[in-house]
Amino acid sequence: MFDDRSPIYQQIADGIKNDIVSGVLGEEEQVMSTNQYAAFYRINPATAAKGFQLLTDEGILYKKRGIGMFVSPQAKGMLLEQRRARFFEEVVDKMAAEAKVIGIPVMDIVKRLEQLNGGEEQ
């Protein structure tokens, strides 16, 4: 599950975020404890705790005292908003700049995206 591209605690946080966005974890759903997570993935509990702390600091998870960690009610919306913004910054803006340099009209890009999407507006 883990690779060498980023710290394990960051990969833990990213994995939980992906589970929330994809619907694997729902709002108000309890997540594994840090000890369960550490045992399951055979990692140091402190590493798992650091990943969970990142998510708590971002408002993605919250703690119910004596019960455990849960997905915040606003988590999915927050994550989708962040990902959409990042998508436009990292993909669309760069694509538009390159299209301008090589002379591709915006409408050609729109037509191509519509073709790829089956001609449907989302």
PDB file of C-alpha atoms in Angstrom:
ATOM      1  CA  MET A   1       0.000   0.000   0.000  1.00  0.00           C
ATOM      2  CA  PHE A   2       2.763   2.448   0.830  1.00  0.00           C
ATOM      3  CA  ASP A   3       5.472   3.712  -1.499  1.00  0.00           C
ATOM      4  CA  ASP A   4       8.585   5.851  -1.196  1.00  0.00           C
ATOM      5  CA  ARG A   5       7.165   8.974  -2.872  1.00  0.00           C
ATOM      6  CA  SER A   6       5.868  10.615   0.299  1.00  0.00           C
ATOM      7  CA  PRO A   7       5.874  10.012   4.057  1.00  0.00           C
ATOM      8  CA  ILE A   8       3.711   7.102   5.223  1.00  0.00           C
ATOM      9  CA  TYR A   9       1.607   9.345   7.465  1.00  0.00           C
ATOM     10  CA  GLN A  10       0.763  11.499   4.421  1.00  0.00           C
ATOM     11  CA  GLN A  11      -0.149   8.390   2.426  1.00  0.00           C
ATOM     12  CA  ILE A  12      -2.435   7.299   5.286  1.00  0.00           C
ATOM     13  CA  ALA A  13      -4.194  10.671   5.224  1.00  0.00           C
ATOM     14  CA  ASP A  14      -4.451  10.610   1.421  1.00  0.00           C
ATOM     15  CA  GLY A  15      -5.855   7.070   1.468  1.00  0.00           C
ATOM     16  CA  ILE A  16      -8.567   8.009   3.941  1.00  0.00           C
ATOM     17  CA  LYS A  17      -9.374  11.113   1.888  1.00  0.00           C
ATOM     18  CA  ASN A  18      -9.717   8.927  -1.218  1.00  0.00           C
ATOM     19  CA  ASP A  19     -12.040   6.580   0.685  1.00  0.00           C
ATOM     20  CA  ILE A  20     -14.219   9.533   1.678  1.00  0.00           C
ATOM     21  CA  VAL A  21     -14.358  11.010  -1.829  1.00  0.00           C
ATOM     22  CA  SER A  22     -15.130   7.623  -3.404  1.00  0.00           C
ATOM     23  CA  GLY A  23     -17.846   6.844  -0.853  1.00  0.00           C
ATOM     24  CA  VAL A  24     -16.074   3.950   0.858  1.00  0.00           C
ATOM     25  CA  LEU A  25     -16.283   6.020   4.045  1.00  0.00           C
ATOM     26  CA  GLY A  26     -19.421   8.041   4.616  1.00  0.00           C
ATOM     27  CA  GLU A  27     -20.162  11.089   6.707  1.00  0.00           C
ATOM     28  CA  GLU A  28     -20.311  10.353  10.433  1.00  0.00           C
ATOM     29  CA  GLU A  29     -18.856   6.882   9.814  1.00  0.00           C
ATOM     30  CA  GLN A  30     -16.337   5.599  12.317  1.00  0.00           C
ATOM     31  CA  VAL A  31     -12.840   4.890  11.042  1.00  0.00           C
ATOM     32  CA  MET A  32     -10.392   2.329  12.395  1.00  0.00           C
ATOM     33  CA  SER A  33      -8.480   3.402  15.474  1.00  0.00           C
ATOM     34  CA  THR A  34      -4.845   4.319  15.048  1.00  0.00           C
ATOM     35  CA  ASN A  35      -3.851   1.070  16.772  1.00  0.00           C
ATOM     36  CA  GLN A  36      -6.109  -0.997  14.492  1.00  0.00           C
ATOM     37  CA  TYR A  37      -4.772   0.859  11.482  1.00  0.00           C
ATOM     38  CA  ALA A  38      -1.178   0.317  12.602  1.00  0.00           C
ATOM     39  CA  ALA A  39      -1.744  -3.397  13.224  1.00  0.00           C
ATOM     40  CA  PHE A  40      -3.580  -3.909   9.926  1.00  0.00           C
ATOM     41  CA  TYR A  41      -0.894  -2.191   7.838  1.00  0.00           C
ATOM     42  CA  ARG A  42       2.005  -3.258  10.085  1.00  0.00           C
ATOM     43  CA  ILE A  43       3.248   0.237  10.749  1.00  0.00           C
ATOM     44  CA  ASN A  44       4.193   2.189  13.847  1.00  0.00           C
ATOM     45  CA  PRO A  45       1.103   3.449  15.742  1.00  0.00           C
ATOM     46  CA  ALA A  46       2.741   6.888  16.008  1.00  0.00           C
ATOM     47  CA  THR A  47       2.893   7.055  12.200  1.00  0.00           C
ATOM     48  CA  ALA A  48      -0.793   6.196  11.925  1.00  0.00           C
ATOM     49  CA  ALA A  49      -1.597   8.741  14.642  1.00  0.00           C
ATOM     50  CA  LYS A  50       0.283  11.440  12.735  1.00  0.00           C
ATOM     51  CA  GLY A  51      -1.800  10.745   9.611  1.00  0.00           C
ATOM     52  CA  PHE A  52      -5.008  10.876  11.632  1.00  0.00           C
ATOM     53  CA  GLN A  53      -3.873  14.117  13.272  1.00  0.00           C
ATOM     54  CA  LEU A  54      -3.429  15.712   9.845  1.00  0.00           C
ATOM     55  CA  LEU A  55      -7.005  14.795   8.995  1.00  0.00           C
ATOM     56  CA  THR A  56      -8.271  16.094  12.327  1.00  0.00           C
ATOM     57  CA  ASP A  57      -6.403  19.379  11.842  1.00  0.00           C
ATOM     58  CA  GLU A  58      -8.014  19.748   8.407  1.00  0.00           C
ATOM     59  CA  GLY A  59     -11.503  19.051   9.773  1.00  0.00           C
ATOM     60  CA  ILE A  60     -11.843  15.809   7.802  1.00  0.00           C
ATOM     61  CA  LEU A  61     -12.055  13.625  10.908  1.00  0.00           C
ATOM     62  CA  TYR A  62     -13.191  14.411  14.414  1.00  0.00           C
ATOM     63  CA  LYS A  63     -12.908  12.551  17.689  1.00  0.00           C
ATOM     64  CA  LYS A  64     -15.776  11.437  19.883  1.00  0.00           C
ATOM     65  CA  ARG A  65     -14.243  11.121  23.294  1.00  0.00           C
ATOM     66  CA  GLY A  66     -14.074   7.530  24.447  1.00  0.00           C
ATOM     67  CA  ILE A  67     -15.558   6.203  21.195  1.00  0.00           C
ATOM     68  CA  GLY A  68     -13.141   6.928  18.362  1.00  0.00           C
ATOM     69  CA  MET A  69     -12.575   8.886  15.169  1.00  0.00           C
ATOM     70  CA  PHE A  70     -15.356   9.725  12.731  1.00  0.00           C
ATOM     71  CA  VAL A  71     -15.690  11.302   9.293  1.00  0.00           C
ATOM     72  CA  SER A  72     -16.850  14.910   9.589  1.00  0.00           C
ATOM     73  CA  PRO A  73     -20.233  15.752   8.062  1.00  0.00           C
ATOM     74  CA  GLN A  74     -18.620  18.321   5.733  1.00  0.00           C
ATOM     75  CA  ALA A  75     -15.575  16.184   4.827  1.00  0.00           C
ATOM     76  CA  LYS A  76     -16.638  14.991   1.375  1.00  0.00           C
ATOM     77  CA  GLY A  77     -17.704  18.457   0.256  1.00  0.00           C
ATOM     78  CA  MET A  78     -14.464  19.998   1.517  1.00  0.00           C
ATOM     79  CA  LEU A  79     -12.360  17.355  -0.229  1.00  0.00           C
ATOM     80  CA  LEU A  80     -14.250  17.680  -3.513  1.00  0.00           C
ATOM     81  CA  GLU A  81     -13.843  21.459  -3.423  1.00  0.00           C
ATOM     82  CA  GLN A  82     -10.090  21.105  -2.787  1.00  0.00           C
ATOM     83  CA  ARG A  83      -9.677  18.562  -5.570  1.00  0.00           C
ATOM     84  CA  ARG A  84     -11.648  20.630  -8.062  1.00  0.00           C
ATOM     85  CA  ALA A  85      -9.496  23.674  -7.314  1.00  0.00           C
ATOM     86  CA  ARG A  86      -6.328  21.600  -7.647  1.00  0.00           C
ATOM     87  CA  PHE A  87      -7.610  20.071 -10.904  1.00  0.00           C
ATOM     88  CA  PHE A  88      -8.126  23.488 -12.456  1.00  0.00           C
ATOM     89  CA  GLU A  89      -4.750  24.759 -11.234  1.00  0.00           C
ATOM     90  CA  GLU A  90      -2.723  21.683 -12.178  1.00  0.00           C
ATOM     91  CA  VAL A  91      -4.545  20.462 -15.282  1.00  0.00           C
ATOM     92  CA  VAL A  92      -6.889  22.974 -16.888  1.00  0.00           C
ATOM     93  CA  ASP A  93      -4.759  26.081 -16.405  1.00  0.00           C
ATOM     94  CA  LYS A  94      -1.674  24.341 -17.797  1.00  0.00           C
ATOM     95  CA  MET A  95      -3.675  22.891 -20.674  1.00  0.00           C
ATOM     96  CA  ALA A  96      -5.134  26.298 -21.534  1.00  0.00           C
ATOM     97  CA  ALA A  97      -1.699  27.916 -21.460  1.00  0.00           C
ATOM     98  CA  GLU A  98      -0.252  25.225 -23.744  1.00  0.00           C
ATOM     99  CA  ALA A  99      -3.250  25.441 -26.089  1.00  0.00           C
ATOM    100  CA  LYS A 100      -2.728  29.190 -26.381  1.00  0.00           C
ATOM    101  CA  VAL A 101       0.953  28.730 -27.205  1.00  0.00           C
ATOM    102  CA  ILE A 102       0.250  26.200 -29.964  1.00  0.00           C
ATOM    103  CA  GLY A 103      -2.831  27.972 -31.306  1.00  0.00           C
ATOM    104  CA  ILE A 104      -5.688  25.682 -30.286  1.00  0.00           C
ATOM    105  CA  PRO A 105      -8.952  27.625 -29.921  1.00  0.00           C
ATOM    106  CA  VAL A 106     -10.817  27.153 -26.642  1.00  0.00           C
ATOM    107  CA  MET A 107     -13.884  25.876 -28.512  1.00  0.00           C
ATOM    108  CA  ASP A 108     -11.802  23.043 -29.988  1.00  0.00           C
ATOM    109  CA  ILE A 109     -10.874  21.998 -26.475  1.00  0.00           C
ATOM    110  CA  VAL A 110     -14.513  22.177 -25.378  1.00  0.00           C
ATOM    111  CA  LYS A 111     -15.608  20.084 -28.379  1.00  0.00           C
ATOM    112  CA  ARG A 112     -12.945  17.481 -27.616  1.00  0.00           C
ATOM    113  CA  LEU A 113     -13.975  17.277 -23.974  1.00  0.00           C
ATOM    114  CA  GLU A 114     -17.607  16.861 -24.998  1.00  0.00           C
ATOM    115  CA  GLN A 115     -16.607  14.036 -27.364  1.00  0.00           C
ATOM    116  CA  LEU A 116     -14.676  12.300 -24.609  1.00  0.00           C
ATOM    117  CA  ASN A 117     -17.620  12.724 -22.256  1.00  0.00           C
ATOM    118  CA  GLY A 118     -20.129  11.325 -24.748  1.00  0.00           C
ATOM    119  CA  GLY A 119     -21.529  14.735 -25.649  1.00  0.00           C
ATOM    120  CA  GLU A 120     -23.236  15.113 -22.272  1.00  0.00           C
ATOM    121  CA  GLU A 121     -23.037  18.158 -20.059  1.00  0.00           C
ATOM    122  CA  GLN A 122     -22.348  17.419 -16.413  1.00  0.00           C
TER     123      GLN A 122
END
